[in-house]
Short mmCIF file of C-alpha atoms in Angstrom, two decimals:
data_model
loop_
_atom_site.label_atom_id
_atom_site.label_comp_id
_atom_site.label_asym_id
_atom_site.label_seq_id
_atom_site.Cartn_x
_atom_site.Cartn_y
_atom_site.Cartn_z
CA MET A 28 109.71 298.27 -181.79
CA LYS A 29 111.77 298.48 -178.67
CA LYS A 30 109.20 300.11 -176.66
CA LEU A 31 106.85 297.52 -177.55
CA ALA A 32 109.08 294.81 -176.39
CA VAL A 33 109.63 296.67 -173.07
CA GLY A 34 105.74 297.09 -172.71
CA PHE A 35 105.32 293.50 -173.20
CA LEU A 36 107.96 292.51 -170.73
CA LEU A 37 106.50 294.92 -168.12
CA ALA A 38 102.87 293.41 -168.82
CA LEU A 39 104.27 289.82 -168.30
CA LEU A 40 105.99 291.00 -165.05
CA ALA A 41 102.79 292.44 -163.72
CA LEU A 42 100.93 289.36 -164.54
CA ALA A 43 103.67 287.32 -162.64
CA LEU A 44 103.52 289.45 -159.78
CA SER A 45 99.69 289.38 -159.53
CA ALA A 46 99.78 285.51 -159.77
CA GLN A 47 102.33 285.47 -157.16
CA ALA A 48 100.41 287.77 -154.79
CA ALA A 49 97.26 285.69 -155.44
CA ALA A 50 99.08 282.48 -154.60
CA SER A 51 100.30 283.90 -151.39
CA GLN A 52 96.63 284.24 -150.28
CA ILE A 53 95.82 280.63 -150.76
CA PRO A 54 96.55 278.13 -148.04
CA GLN A 55 99.41 275.88 -148.93
CA GLU A 56 97.47 272.85 -148.26
CA ALA A 57 95.29 273.76 -151.33
CA ASN A 58 98.16 272.75 -153.55
CA LYS A 59 98.44 269.35 -152.13
CA TYR A 60 94.68 268.56 -153.21
CA LYS A 61 94.74 270.56 -156.53
CA ARG A 62 95.20 267.62 -158.87
CA ASP A 63 92.50 265.53 -157.20
CA LEU A 64 90.14 268.44 -157.27
CA VAL A 65 90.67 269.12 -161.15
CA ARG A 66 89.98 265.27 -161.66
CA ALA A 67 86.86 265.52 -159.52
CA VAL A 68 85.30 268.64 -161.13
CA GLN A 69 86.33 267.51 -164.72
CA HIS A 70 84.71 264.12 -164.15
CA GLU A 71 81.40 266.07 -163.43
CA PHE A 72 81.53 269.01 -165.61
CA GLY A 73 83.99 268.21 -168.39
CA LEU A 74 87.40 269.44 -169.23
CA ASP A 75 86.54 273.09 -169.02
CA GLY A 76 84.77 272.48 -165.43
CA PRO A 77 84.96 275.15 -162.76
CA VAL A 78 87.80 274.06 -160.87
CA ALA A 79 88.64 277.46 -159.53
CA LEU A 80 85.08 277.95 -158.19
CA HIS A 81 85.11 274.62 -156.43
CA ALA A 82 88.62 275.74 -154.98
CA ALA A 83 86.96 278.83 -153.76
CA GLN A 84 84.20 276.81 -152.32
CA ILE A 85 86.34 274.68 -150.34
CA HIS A 86 88.43 277.85 -149.47
CA GLN A 87 85.19 279.29 -147.86
CA GLU A 88 84.00 275.95 -146.21
CA SER A 89 87.03 274.69 -144.52
CA THR A 90 90.01 276.54 -145.68
CA TRP A 91 91.42 273.31 -146.91
CA ARG A 92 91.54 271.72 -143.62
CA ALA A 93 90.60 268.15 -144.09
CA GLY A 94 89.98 267.12 -140.46
CA VAL A 95 88.02 270.24 -139.33
CA ASP A 96 84.64 270.31 -137.63
CA SER A 97 82.22 273.30 -137.57
CA PRO A 98 80.30 274.21 -134.34
CA VAL A 99 77.19 272.87 -135.82
CA GLY A 100 78.65 269.53 -136.86
CA ALA A 101 79.78 270.01 -140.49
CA GLN A 102 82.82 267.69 -141.40
CA GLY A 103 85.91 267.86 -143.42
CA LEU A 104 87.10 269.89 -146.43
CA ALA A 105 83.62 270.18 -147.98
CA GLN A 106 81.84 270.75 -144.63
CA PHE A 107 79.09 268.12 -145.25
CA MET A 108 76.67 267.47 -142.42
CA PRO A 109 76.62 263.84 -141.45
CA ASP A 110 73.11 263.31 -142.81
CA THR A 111 73.96 264.96 -146.23
CA SER A 112 77.16 262.72 -146.41
CA SER A 113 75.08 259.65 -145.78
CA TRP A 114 72.41 260.81 -148.39
CA ILE A 115 75.00 261.48 -151.10
CA SER A 116 76.60 258.06 -150.73
CA GLU A 117 73.43 256.47 -150.95
CA ILE A 118 71.96 258.20 -154.17
CA TYR A 119 75.61 257.83 -155.79
CA PRO A 120 76.89 254.54 -154.61
CA ASP A 121 79.75 254.86 -157.03
CA LEU A 122 81.28 257.41 -154.76
CA GLY A 123 81.67 254.52 -152.15
CA LYS A 124 80.86 254.86 -148.17
CA ALA A 125 80.62 258.35 -146.94
CA ALA A 126 83.88 259.60 -145.83
CA PRO A 127 83.82 263.32 -145.25
CA TYR A 128 87.17 263.43 -143.71
CA SER A 129 88.83 261.90 -146.95
CA PRO A 130 89.78 264.75 -149.06
CA GLY A 131 89.26 262.64 -152.15
CA TRP A 132 85.96 261.64 -151.17
CA ALA A 133 84.90 265.04 -150.07
CA MET A 134 86.02 266.90 -153.21
CA GLN A 135 84.16 264.30 -155.52
CA ALA A 136 81.02 264.39 -153.35
CA MET A 137 81.17 268.34 -153.52
CA ALA A 138 81.49 268.34 -157.30
CA ARG A 139 78.54 265.76 -157.48
CA TYR A 140 76.35 267.74 -155.06
CA ASN A 141 76.97 270.91 -157.05
CA TYR A 142 76.10 269.15 -160.25
CA TRP A 143 72.91 267.73 -158.68
CA HIS A 144 71.86 271.26 -157.76
CA ASN A 145 72.74 272.56 -161.18
CA GLN A 146 70.36 270.00 -162.84
CA ARG A 147 67.42 271.05 -160.57
CA ILE A 148 67.63 274.93 -160.65
CA LYS A 149 66.29 276.86 -163.62
CA ALA A 150 68.49 280.21 -164.17
CA ALA A 151 68.84 282.60 -166.87
CA ASP A 152 72.51 281.88 -167.27
CA ALA A 153 75.42 280.27 -165.74
CA CYS A 154 76.32 283.11 -163.52
CA HIS A 155 72.73 283.15 -162.01
CA LEU A 156 72.62 279.34 -162.00
CA TRP A 157 75.98 279.06 -160.02
CA ALA A 158 74.86 281.57 -157.62
CA MET A 159 71.77 279.77 -156.84
CA SER A 160 73.68 276.58 -156.53
CA MET A 161 76.01 277.99 -154.08
CA SER A 162 73.12 279.34 -152.06
CA ALA A 163 71.51 275.81 -152.15
CA TYR A 164 74.72 274.17 -151.15
CA ASN A 165 74.93 276.39 -148.00
CA GLY A 166 71.33 276.57 -147.06
CA GLY A 167 69.40 273.91 -148.93
CA LEU A 168 67.45 273.73 -152.42
CA GLY A 169 64.18 274.16 -150.76
CA TRP A 170 65.24 277.55 -149.58
CA VAL A 171 66.28 278.71 -152.83
CA ASN A 172 62.97 277.45 -154.44
CA ARG A 173 61.12 279.47 -151.76
CA ASP A 174 63.30 282.59 -152.37
CA LYS A 175 62.62 282.21 -156.25
CA ARG A 176 58.77 282.05 -155.51
CA LEU A 177 59.06 285.11 -153.32
CA ALA A 178 60.90 286.98 -155.80
CA ALA A 179 58.42 286.08 -158.56
CA GLU A 180 55.43 287.25 -156.35
CA ALA A 181 57.38 290.61 -155.86
CA GLY A 182 57.57 290.99 -159.64
CA LYS A 183 61.45 290.13 -159.93
CA ASP A 184 62.77 287.47 -162.25
CA PRO A 185 63.03 284.36 -160.49
CA GLU A 186 65.63 282.78 -163.01
CA LYS A 187 68.12 285.59 -161.96
CA TRP A 188 69.91 285.73 -158.63
CA TRP A 189 71.80 288.81 -158.53
CA CYS A 190 69.59 291.85 -157.86
CA ASN A 191 66.46 289.73 -157.99
CA VAL A 192 66.25 286.42 -156.03
CA GLU A 193 69.08 287.34 -153.65
CA HIS A 194 66.89 290.13 -152.05
CA HIS A 195 63.85 288.03 -151.55
CA THR A 196 63.57 285.35 -148.70
CA SER A 197 61.56 284.49 -145.61
CA ARG A 198 64.97 283.12 -143.84
CA ALA A 199 65.88 284.53 -140.39
CA ASP A 200 68.13 287.69 -140.61
CA TRP A 201 71.33 285.89 -139.63
CA ALA A 202 70.67 282.91 -141.92
CA GLU A 203 70.01 285.40 -144.86
CA GLN A 204 73.18 287.37 -144.11
CA GLU A 205 75.23 284.07 -143.99
CA ASN A 206 73.90 282.67 -147.16
CA ARG A 207 74.21 285.83 -149.34
CA HIS A 208 77.65 286.39 -147.86
CA TYR A 209 78.50 282.82 -148.72
CA VAL A 210 77.37 283.36 -152.44
CA ARG A 211 79.23 286.77 -152.80
CA ARG A 212 82.49 285.75 -151.23
CA ILE A 213 82.98 282.60 -153.33
CA ILE A 214 81.99 283.92 -156.57
CA GLN A 215 83.29 287.63 -156.27
CA ASP A 216 86.14 287.34 -154.02
CA LEU A 217 87.76 283.90 -153.82
CA GLU A 218 87.18 282.54 -157.24
CA PRO A 219 89.06 285.38 -159.15
CA LEU A 220 91.83 284.77 -156.50
CA TYR A 221 92.37 281.21 -157.51
CA ILE A 222 92.07 282.12 -161.25
CA ARG A 223 94.91 284.63 -160.88
CA ALA A 224 96.92 282.13 -159.06
CA GLY A 225 96.69 279.79 -162.23
CA TRP A 226 93.86 277.37 -161.17
CA PRO A 227 91.73 276.22 -164.22
CA GLY A 228 88.48 278.01 -164.75
CA ARG A 229 86.82 280.90 -166.20
CA ARG A 230 85.00 283.89 -164.15
CA THR A 231 81.66 282.46 -163.22
CA CYS A 232 80.30 285.98 -163.33
CA PRO A 233 82.30 288.15 -165.89
#
């Protein structure tokens, strides 16, 4: 019995150390916005919404820097291009005027945009759906639809991203590398980091 208790305590200690190590790799700014991100994601996806996935996406986009501009003109936490910000605010007036440098607006708009993609992409399951949605956020839904058609023409399953659609595209080499890295880093590397640190959500791809 004593051995079982010691083993349990050691397991708890290992979990605590793992969470601490994960938290140390997350920018301190993230904690300032955690509550608002939880609220934004749950508003779009329900109480079990993928908060950790959205946190990972923001990490990849801006490393939680609300006032950052990219070399190509993307703005704020969610790195929306100005035209995309304006379009989102037009089709979803409840979000208010486009404000990409406002963390609250950016997180709400990111969650809404991801939901918009989810509703328009047919996929085999949630893992493949979110991979395609991340690809669409980064490069555009039109490109994802083209990639799906190319995969189908090659005899691959157009409803599966991993090992299927991800390997078929007519994008330029640099664009393909950037887009595929974007998807893999968010889902495979960063989301597990946020989950280990205690952010709400389950692994998108078990």
